[in-house]
Coordinates of C-alpha atoms in Angstrom, one line a residue:
Chain A
M1 CA 4.4 50.9 -14.0
K2 CA 6.9 47.9 -14.6
K3 CA 6.2 44.7 -15.9
L4 CA 7.3 41.3 -14.9
L5 CA 6.0 38.6 -17.5
I6 CA 6.0 34.9 -16.8
L7 CA 5.5 32.4 -19.9
G8 CA 4.3 29.2 -18.6
A9 CA 1.8 28.4 -15.7
G10 CA 3.1 24.9 -15.1
T11 CA 4.9 23.8 -12.0
A12 CA 7.8 26.3 -12.3
G13 CA 5.9 29.3 -13.5
T14 CA 3.0 28.9 -10.8
I15 CA 5.5 28.6 -8.0
M16 CA 7.2 31.8 -9.2
L17 CA 4.1 33.8 -9.4
N18 CA 3.0 32.6 -5.8
K19 CA 6.3 33.7 -4.6
L20 CA 6.7 37.2 -6.2
L21 CA 3.4 38.5 -6.1
P22 CA 3.0 39.0 -2.5
V23 CA 6.5 40.7 -2.1
L24 CA 6.6 43.1 -5.2
N25 CA 5.5 46.6 -4.6
R26 CA 2.0 46.6 -6.5
D27 CA 2.4 50.4 -7.2
E28 CA 5.6 49.7 -9.0
W29 CA 5.2 46.2 -10.5
Q30 CA 2.5 44.5 -12.5
I31 CA 2.9 40.7 -12.8
T32 CA 1.4 38.8 -15.7
I33 CA 1.3 35.1 -16.5
V34 CA 0.5 33.6 -19.8
D35 CA -0.1 29.9 -20.7
Q36 CA -2.0 28.3 -23.5
F37 CA -3.9 25.7 -21.5
E38 CA -6.3 26.3 -18.5
T39 CA -5.7 22.7 -16.9
H40 CA -2.8 21.9 -14.7
Y41 CA -1.6 18.3 -14.7
Y42 CA 0.2 16.6 -11.9
Q43 CA 2.7 15.1 -14.2
P44 CA 4.4 12.6 -11.6
G45 CA 1.0 11.1 -11.5
F46 CA 0.9 10.0 -15.2
L47 CA 3.5 7.1 -14.1
F48 CA 0.5 5.4 -12.2
I49 CA -2.2 5.7 -14.8
P50 CA -1.1 2.9 -17.1
F51 CA -1.5 0.4 -14.0
G52 CA -4.9 1.9 -12.9
I53 CA -3.4 3.2 -9.7
Y54 CA -4.6 6.8 -10.6
G55 CA -7.2 7.7 -13.2
P56 CA -7.0 10.9 -15.2
Q57 CA -9.3 12.6 -12.6
D58 CA -6.6 12.2 -10.0
V59 CA -4.1 14.4 -11.9
V60 CA -5.9 17.3 -13.0
K61 CA -7.1 20.7 -11.4
P62 CA -7.8 24.1 -13.1
K63 CA -4.8 26.4 -13.2
R64 CA -6.8 29.1 -11.8
D65 CA -7.0 27.3 -8.4
F66 CA -3.4 28.2 -7.9
F67 CA -3.1 31.6 -9.1
P68 CA -3.0 34.5 -6.4
S69 CA -5.5 37.3 -6.7
G70 CA -3.9 40.3 -8.1
A71 CA -2.1 38.4 -10.9
E72 CA -3.0 39.3 -14.5
V73 CA -3.6 35.9 -16.2
V74 CA -3.6 35.5 -19.9
F75 CA -4.7 32.2 -21.6
S76 CA -3.3 32.3 -25.0
P77 CA -0.8 30.5 -27.2
I78 CA 2.5 32.6 -27.5
D79 CA 3.9 33.2 -31.1
R80 CA 7.4 34.4 -30.0
I81 CA 9.6 36.4 -27.7
E82 CA 11.2 39.6 -29.3
A83 CA 14.1 39.8 -26.9
K84 CA 15.6 42.8 -28.6
D85 CA 12.5 44.8 -28.1
N86 CA 11.6 43.4 -24.6
R87 CA 8.3 42.2 -25.7
V88 CA 6.3 39.0 -26.2
V89 CA 3.8 38.4 -29.3
L90 CA 1.0 36.3 -28.7
D91 CA -1.0 34.2 -31.3
G92 CA -3.3 36.7 -32.9
G93 CA -0.7 39.5 -32.8
Q94 CA -1.2 40.9 -29.1
I95 CA 1.9 42.3 -27.8
I96 CA 3.0 42.2 -24.2
N97 CA 6.0 44.4 -23.3
Y98 CA 8.2 43.4 -20.3
D99 CA 11.0 44.8 -18.0
I100 CA 11.7 41.3 -16.7
L101 CA 10.8 38.0 -18.4
I102 CA 10.7 34.6 -16.7
V103 CA 10.4 31.7 -19.1
A104 CA 9.0 28.6 -17.7
T105 CA 7.7 26.9 -21.0
G106 CA 9.0 23.5 -19.9
S107 CA 9.7 20.5 -22.2
K108 CA 7.7 17.9 -24.1
I109 CA 7.9 14.9 -26.0
V110 CA 8.4 15.0 -29.8
P111 CA 7.9 11.4 -31.2
A112 CA 8.3 12.7 -34.7
E113 CA 12.0 13.1 -34.0
I114 CA 12.6 9.4 -34.4
E115 CA 11.9 7.9 -37.8
G116 CA 8.8 5.6 -37.8
M117 CA 7.7 6.2 -34.2
D118 CA 4.6 8.1 -34.8
G119 CA 3.4 5.9 -37.8
S120 CA 1.4 3.1 -38.1
G121 CA 2.2 1.6 -34.6
W122 CA 1.7 4.7 -32.5
R123 CA -0.8 4.1 -29.8
K124 CA -1.6 0.6 -31.2
N125 CA 1.4 -1.2 -29.7
I126 CA 3.7 1.8 -29.2
F127 CA 2.9 4.2 -26.3
D128 CA 4.4 7.0 -24.3
F129 CA 3.3 7.8 -20.7
Y130 CA 4.5 11.3 -20.6
T131 CA 1.3 12.7 -21.7
I132 CA -2.2 12.2 -20.3
E133 CA -3.4 10.8 -23.6
G134 CA -0.5 8.4 -24.0
A135 CA -0.8 7.2 -20.1
T136 CA -4.6 6.5 -20.4
A137 CA -4.3 4.9 -24.0
L138 CA -1.6 2.5 -22.5
A139 CA -3.8 1.6 -19.4
K140 CA -6.5 0.6 -22.0
F141 CA -4.1 -1.5 -23.8
L142 CA -2.7 -3.2 -20.9
K143 CA -6.1 -4.3 -19.6
F144 CA -6.3 -6.5 -22.5
W145 CA -2.7 -7.4 -23.1
E146 CA -2.1 -11.2 -22.6
G147 CA 1.8 -10.9 -22.5
G148 CA 4.8 -10.8 -24.9
R149 CA 8.0 -8.8 -25.0
L150 CA 7.7 -5.2 -23.4
V151 CA 10.5 -3.0 -24.4
L152 CA 10.9 0.2 -22.6
N153 CA 13.1 2.6 -24.8
I154 CA 14.6 6.0 -23.8
A155 CA 15.3 7.7 -27.2
E156 CA 17.9 10.3 -26.1
M157 CA 19.0 12.2 -23.1
P158 CA 18.0 14.6 -21.7
I159 CA 14.4 13.4 -20.6
K160 CA 12.2 15.0 -18.1
C161 CA 12.2 13.0 -14.9
P162 CA 15.2 10.6 -15.6
V163 CA 14.1 7.9 -13.0
A164 CA 10.6 7.6 -14.4
P165 CA 11.6 5.0 -17.1
L166 CA 13.0 2.8 -14.2
E167 CA 9.9 3.3 -12.1
F168 CA 7.8 2.1 -15.0
V169 CA 9.5 -1.3 -15.5
F170 CA 9.6 -1.8 -11.7
L171 CA 5.9 -1.1 -11.6
A172 CA 5.4 -3.3 -14.5
D173 CA 7.3 -6.2 -12.8
W174 CA 4.6 -5.7 -9.9
W175 CA 1.6 -5.2 -12.0
F176 CA 2.2 -8.1 -14.3
T177 CA 2.7 -10.3 -11.0
E178 CA -0.7 -9.1 -9.7
Q179 CA -2.3 -10.1 -12.8
G180 CA -0.9 -13.5 -12.7
I181 CA 1.0 -13.1 -16.2
R182 CA 4.5 -12.3 -15.1
D183 CA 5.8 -15.4 -16.5
K184 CA 4.3 -14.5 -19.8
V185 CA 5.9 -11.1 -20.0
E186 CA 9.5 -10.5 -20.7
L187 CA 10.7 -7.0 -19.7
Q188 CA 13.8 -5.3 -21.4
F189 CA 14.9 -1.8 -20.4
V190 CA 16.8 -0.3 -23.5
T191 CA 18.8 2.9 -22.8
P192 CA 21.3 5.1 -24.5
L193 CA 23.0 5.5 -21.2
P194 CA 25.9 3.1 -20.3
G195 CA 23.9 1.7 -17.5
A196 CA 20.5 1.9 -15.6
F197 CA 21.1 5.6 -14.6
T198 CA 22.9 8.8 -15.3
K199 CA 25.1 8.7 -12.0
P200 CA 27.5 5.8 -11.3
R201 CA 26.6 4.7 -7.7
A202 CA 22.8 4.9 -8.2
S203 CA 23.3 3.3 -11.6
S204 CA 24.8 0.3 -10.2
V205 CA 22.1 0.0 -7.3
F206 CA 19.3 0.4 -10.0
G207 CA 21.1 -2.2 -12.1
N208 CA 20.9 -4.8 -9.1
F209 CA 17.1 -4.0 -8.9
L210 CA 16.8 -4.7 -12.5
T211 CA 18.6 -8.1 -12.1
K212 CA 16.5 -8.9 -9.0
K213 CA 13.4 -8.2 -10.6
N214 CA 14.3 -10.2 -13.8
I215 CA 14.2 -7.2 -16.0
G216 CA 16.8 -7.3 -19.0
L217 CA 19.1 -4.3 -19.7
T218 CA 20.4 -3.2 -23.0
A219 CA 22.9 -0.2 -22.5
D220 CA 24.5 2.0 -25.0
F221 CA 21.5 1.7 -27.4
N222 CA 21.0 4.9 -29.5
I223 CA 17.8 4.4 -31.5
A224 CA 17.8 5.5 -35.0
R225 CA 14.4 4.2 -36.2
V226 CA 11.2 2.3 -35.4
D227 CA 10.3 -0.6 -37.8
A228 CA 6.7 -0.6 -36.9
E229 CA 5.8 -3.4 -39.5
N230 CA 8.1 -5.8 -38.0
N231 CA 7.9 -4.6 -34.5
K232 CA 11.4 -3.8 -33.8
I233 CA 13.6 -0.8 -33.0
I234 CA 17.0 -0.3 -34.6
S235 CA 20.1 1.6 -33.5
W236 CA 22.4 3.8 -35.4
E237 CA 24.8 0.8 -35.1
E238 CA 22.1 -1.6 -36.4
Q239 CA 21.5 -3.4 -33.1
E240 CA 17.9 -4.6 -33.0
E241 CA 15.4 -5.0 -30.2
E242 CA 12.1 -6.8 -31.2
Y243 CA 8.9 -5.9 -29.3
D244 CA 5.4 -6.8 -28.8
L245 CA 4.8 -3.6 -26.8
L246 CA 7.1 -0.5 -27.0
V247 CA 6.8 1.9 -24.3
T248 CA 8.9 4.9 -25.5
I249 CA 10.3 7.9 -23.9
P250 CA 10.6 9.9 -27.1
T251 CA 13.0 12.8 -27.6
N252 CA 12.3 15.6 -25.2
M253 CA 12.4 19.2 -26.6
G254 CA 11.7 22.8 -25.3
D255 CA 8.7 24.5 -26.8
P256 CA 8.7 25.4 -30.4
L257 CA 8.1 29.1 -29.5
I258 CA 11.8 29.2 -28.2
E259 CA 13.0 28.0 -31.7
R260 CA 10.5 30.7 -33.3
S261 CA 12.3 33.3 -30.9
G262 CA 15.7 32.1 -31.8
L263 CA 16.6 31.7 -28.2
G264 CA 17.2 27.8 -27.9
D265 CA 19.8 25.3 -28.7
E266 CA 19.4 22.3 -31.0
L267 CA 16.7 20.9 -28.5
N268 CA 15.0 24.3 -28.1
F269 CA 16.3 24.7 -24.5
I270 CA 17.5 28.1 -23.5
P271 CA 21.3 28.7 -22.7
T272 CA 21.1 29.6 -19.0
D273 CA 23.7 30.3 -16.4
K274 CA 23.6 27.1 -14.2
H275 CA 23.9 28.9 -10.9
T276 CA 22.0 32.2 -11.3
L277 CA 19.4 31.1 -13.8
Q278 CA 19.8 34.2 -15.8
S279 CA 19.8 33.8 -19.7
K280 CA 23.2 33.7 -21.0
D281 CA 22.2 36.1 -23.9
H282 CA 19.8 38.5 -22.4
E283 CA 20.3 40.0 -18.7
N284 CA 16.6 40.7 -18.2
I285 CA 15.5 37.1 -19.3
F286 CA 15.6 34.4 -16.5
V287 CA 14.6 30.7 -17.2
L288 CA 13.2 28.2 -14.9
G289 CA 12.6 24.4 -14.8
D290 CA 12.5 22.3 -17.7
A291 CA 13.0 25.1 -20.2
T292 CA 16.6 25.5 -19.4
D293 CA 19.6 23.9 -20.9
L294 CA 21.1 23.2 -17.3
P295 CA 22.8 19.8 -16.5
S296 CA 20.4 19.3 -13.8
S297 CA 17.3 16.9 -13.8
K298 CA 14.2 18.0 -15.5
A299 CA 11.8 17.6 -12.5
G300 CA 9.3 19.2 -10.4
S301 CA 11.4 19.1 -7.2
V302 CA 14.2 20.5 -9.4
A303 CA 12.0 23.5 -10.5
H304 CA 10.9 24.1 -6.9
F305 CA 14.6 24.3 -5.5
Q306 CA 15.4 26.5 -8.6
A307 CA 12.4 28.9 -7.7
D308 CA 13.9 29.6 -4.3
I309 CA 17.0 30.7 -6.0
L310 CA 15.5 32.6 -8.7
F311 CA 13.3 34.3 -6.2
E312 CA 16.3 35.8 -4.5
N313 CA 18.0 36.7 -7.7
I314 CA 14.9 38.5 -9.1
L315 CA 14.6 40.7 -6.0
S316 CA 18.4 41.4 -6.5
Y317 CA 18.1 42.3 -10.1
I318 CA 15.3 44.7 -9.4
E319 CA 17.4 46.6 -6.9
D320 CA 20.5 46.4 -9.0
R321 CA 22.3 44.3 -6.8
P322 CA 24.6 41.4 -7.8
L323 CA 22.9 38.0 -8.2
K324 CA 24.3 36.3 -5.4
A325 CA 22.0 33.1 -4.8
R326 CA 23.4 30.2 -6.6
F327 CA 21.5 27.0 -7.8
D328 CA 23.6 23.9 -6.9
G329 CA 21.8 21.4 -9.0
H330 CA 19.9 19.9 -6.3
A331 CA 17.3 17.0 -7.1
N332 CA 15.3 15.0 -4.9
C333 CA 13.4 12.0 -6.3
Y334 CA 11.1 9.4 -4.8
I335 CA 11.5 6.3 -7.1
E336 CA 8.5 3.8 -7.0
S337 CA 10.2 0.4 -7.0
G338 CA 6.9 -1.8 -6.9
F339 CA 5.2 -4.0 -4.3
G340 CA 4.6 -1.0 -2.1
R341 CA 8.1 0.1 -1.7
G342 CA 10.3 3.0 -3.0
I343 CA 13.8 4.4 -3.1
L344 CA 14.8 8.0 -2.4
I345 CA 17.7 9.9 -4.0
D346 CA 19.1 13.2 -3.2
F347 CA 22.0 14.8 -5.2
N348 CA 23.3 18.0 -6.9
Y349 CA 25.8 19.0 -9.7
D350 CA 28.8 17.9 -7.7
T351 CA 27.4 15.0 -5.3
E352 CA 26.0 11.9 -6.8
P353 CA 23.3 10.0 -5.0
L354 CA 24.7 8.7 -1.7
P355 CA 23.0 6.3 1.0
G356 CA 22.0 7.8 4.3
K357 CA 18.9 9.1 6.1
F358 CA 16.7 12.2 4.9
P359 CA 15.6 14.9 5.7
L360 CA 16.8 14.5 9.3
P361 CA 20.3 13.2 9.5
G362 CA 20.4 9.7 11.2
I363 CA 16.6 9.8 11.8
G364 CA 15.0 10.0 8.4
P365 CA 12.2 9.0 8.3
F366 CA 13.2 8.3 4.7
S367 CA 16.3 6.3 3.6
L368 CA 18.4 7.2 0.8
L369 CA 19.3 4.8 -2.1
E370 CA 17.6 1.9 0.0
E371 CA 14.2 0.4 -0.8
T372 CA 11.7 0.8 2.1
R373 CA 7.9 1.1 2.7
M374 CA 8.3 4.7 4.1
N375 CA 9.8 6.0 0.9
H376 CA 6.7 4.6 -1.0
Y377 CA 4.4 6.5 1.4
G378 CA 6.7 9.7 0.7
K379 CA 5.9 9.3 -2.8
M380 CA 2.2 8.9 -2.5
M381 CA 2.0 11.7 0.1
F382 CA 3.7 14.0 -2.4
R383 CA 0.7 14.5 -4.4
W384 CA -1.0 16.3 -1.6
M385 CA 2.1 18.4 -0.9
Y386 CA 2.4 19.4 -4.6
W387 CA -1.3 20.5 -5.0
N388 CA -1.5 22.2 -1.3
L389 CA 1.9 23.5 -0.5
L390 CA 4.4 23.3 -3.5
L391 CA 2.5 25.2 -6.3
K392 CA 1.4 27.8 -3.8
G393 CA 5.1 28.6 -3.2
A394 CA 4.9 27.6 0.5
E395 CA 8.0 26.7 2.5
L396 CA 8.5 23.0 2.5
P397 CA 10.7 21.1 5.1
I398 CA 13.5 20.5 2.6
E399 CA 16.3 23.0 1.9
S400 CA 16.9 24.2 -1.6
Q401 CA 20.5 23.6 -1.3
M402 CA 21.5 20.0 -0.9
L403 CA 22.9 19.3 2.5
M404 CA 25.7 16.6 3.1
A405 CA 24.6 15.9 6.9
G406 CA 23.0 12.5 6.9
K407 CA 24.6 11.1 3.8
R408 CA 27.7 8.6 3.9
H409 CA 30.3 7.9 1.3
Chain B
M1 CA 45.4 14.5 -11.7
P2 CA 46.9 11.6 -13.8
T3 CA 49.6 12.7 -16.3
R4 CA 50.8 10.6 -19.3
E5 CA 53.4 11.0 -22.0
I6 CA 51.7 10.8 -25.5
A7 CA 53.5 11.3 -28.8
G8 CA 56.4 12.9 -27.0
K9 CA 54.4 15.4 -25.0
T10 CA 53.3 15.4 -21.3
I11 CA 49.5 15.5 -21.1
D12 CA 47.2 16.1 -18.2
F13 CA 44.1 14.0 -17.9
D14 CA 41.0 14.1 -15.7
D15 CA 39.6 11.1 -13.9
E16 CA 37.6 10.1 -16.8
N17 CA 40.5 9.9 -18.9
F18 CA 39.6 13.1 -21.0
M19 CA 42.5 15.6 -21.5
S20 CA 42.1 18.4 -18.9
D21 CA 43.8 21.1 -20.8
H22 CA 42.9 21.2 -24.6
T23 CA 45.8 23.5 -25.5
Q24 CA 48.2 20.4 -25.1
W25 CA 46.7 18.8 -28.1
N26 CA 47.9 18.3 -31.6
E27 CA 47.2 16.1 -34.3
D28 CA 49.9 13.6 -33.3
V29 CA 48.3 13.4 -29.8
A30 CA 44.9 12.7 -31.5
T31 CA 46.3 9.9 -33.6
E32 CA 47.5 8.2 -30.4
L33 CA 44.3 8.8 -28.4
A34 CA 42.4 7.4 -31.5
K35 CA 44.3 4.2 -31.2
E36 CA 43.3 4.0 -27.6
E37 CA 39.9 4.3 -28.6
G38 CA 40.4 1.5 -31.2
I39 CA 40.5 3.7 -34.3
E40 CA 43.6 2.9 -36.1
Q41 CA 43.9 5.7 -38.5
L42 CA 42.1 9.2 -38.6
N43 CA 40.8 10.0 -41.8
D44 CA 39.6 13.5 -43.1
R45 CA 36.1 12.8 -41.9
H46 CA 37.4 12.1 -38.5
L47 CA 39.2 15.3 -38.6
V48 CA 36.2 17.3 -39.8
V49 CA 34.2 16.2 -36.6
I50 CA 37.3 16.5 -34.2
N51 CA 38.0 20.1 -35.5
F52 CA 34.4 21.1 -35.2
M53 CA 34.4 19.7 -31.7
R54 CA 37.4 21.8 -30.7
K55 CA 35.9 24.9 -32.2
E56 CA 32.7 24.4 -30.2
F57 CA 34.7 23.7 -27.1
E58 CA 36.6 27.0 -27.5
E59 CA 33.3 28.9 -28.2
K60 CA 31.2 27.4 -25.6
G61 CA 33.4 25.7 -23.0
T62 CA 31.7 22.2 -23.7
G63 CA 31.7 19.8 -26.5
P64 CA 28.5 19.4 -28.6
S65 CA 25.8 16.9 -28.4
I66 CA 25.4 14.3 -31.2
R67 CA 22.3 16.3 -32.4
R68 CA 24.4 19.5 -32.6
L69 CA 27.2 17.6 -34.3
T70 CA 25.0 16.5 -36.9
K71 CA 23.1 19.8 -37.5
Q72 CA 26.2 21.9 -37.4
S73 CA 29.2 19.9 -38.7
G74 CA 27.4 18.5 -41.7
V75 CA 28.3 14.9 -40.8
P76 CA 25.1 12.8 -40.7
T77 CA 24.4 10.7 -37.5
K78 CA 24.8 7.5 -39.3
E79 CA 28.3 8.3 -40.5
L80 CA 29.1 9.6 -37.0
Y81 CA 28.4 6.2 -35.4
A82 CA 30.4 4.7 -38.4
L83 CA 33.3 6.8 -37.6
F84 CA 33.5 6.7 -33.8
P85 CA 31.7 3.2 -33.1
G86 CA 30.1 3.1 -29.7
G87 CA 29.4 6.6 -28.7
P88 CA 30.5 9.3 -31.3
A89 CA 30.0 12.4 -28.8
K90 CA 32.2 10.9 -26.0
K91 CA 34.8 9.2 -28.2
A92 CA 35.3 12.2 -30.5
A93 CA 35.7 14.4 -27.6
R94 CA 38.3 12.1 -26.1
I95 CA 40.4 12.3 -29.3
A96 CA 39.6 16.0 -29.8
G97 CA 41.4 16.8 -26.3
I98 CA 38.4 18.4 -24.8
T99 CA 36.5 17.6 -21.5
K100 CA 33.6 15.1 -21.4
P101 CA 30.6 16.9 -23.1
Q102 CA 28.0 18.2 -20.5
G103 CA 25.3 16.3 -22.4
C104 CA 27.0 12.9 -21.6
V105 CA 25.6 12.6 -18.2

């Protein structure tokens, strides 16, 4: 009996399990999935928690609900991967051998990477919203906040869901307006990027939104430390930004188990072929989702598009055929822009976000790089699609390769 | 592809003004590129960084991130920003004659 082992039962790992289990011959292959936590979080929903749009109960379900029958499920922390011996060691010493390993252990925030970040101000007037704990603590804080200077800071790239920080300030602008205190709140978007976003055309569109919504932009700001005593963040070049409320996107890193296994780069992301998703160092290890070092966005939609490609390549690998399916870097993001509207972007490694209609050329119903009500409904509908279709590996009406049809230059 | 003459050599650049062929590089070219980046004179510490970047590029096909620079070259982050004000990874890559690092999205 051969063994296919998946590490991580988040978005990427769960989709992969659901795609592979029904097609692999059960007399030949056993599939095992390992994760340390039993709860699945709908991470795109964290953004809405600080503003009371979602509560914690709206974003959690048991992982077991999404596992197909016939898979071996192990809930345990993982100590390390021993790639040379094709085996994984769990906490406590239990060993799982594998013929094929899929690593989908994701990425998470590490506030301790920035000096002073997780000190006296942490969760007092410094919050993240990339964890359920951070998002709910921030919701509580905002209920009582009477205004001041809100600084949103991205510590360093890459981060999970690169549009989420923009969505946060757009929603904050709307929310403080609803609360009747927008005139008492100064919003400042402080980023290490040269503009509002990573890609030039979208960056200029989003830059205009910031201006229109009266949100200040500080670009090229590389944070060195937090001075929590004096409520300011300081860059490596000694620029300062004062805050009353600091909402931070701390450094994002791969799981510490990757470091313990000696498989990662300086951020614990695994060097991976950007087209085939095979690990660069070990031919029977494949990497999916946020755990890779790919220059694509770290996001659920990307993990989903990658899963279509990896599925093909795993089947090829099993039959000793060349790995022909190629991931093109496709990402598709609904960006909540406040006041019941949204913006949609669709792009890949080579093509930056362009205007047009999506997914049906000329028809839509969604508009690319434009703010519409329909895009907002797309975003809100996505949660249902996520739980009911995406995690279960069902076909979605979106191609995994980006299409140029419907886009204009 | 834009081509320019620098320090007596014909050099190819990509659309973002990074050298597209790192083998056309030498220290005289670096000195001129540094001036374009507002660095009047390259000192030993600049060269430690630049040589490390070229070595990484030759081994990996892309320049290092600031994090990797700090960890592997032995030059602390603070000094990196002092040496290459405004964006060490990008500026040092330009002067080192390699393409824009992948991390600089």
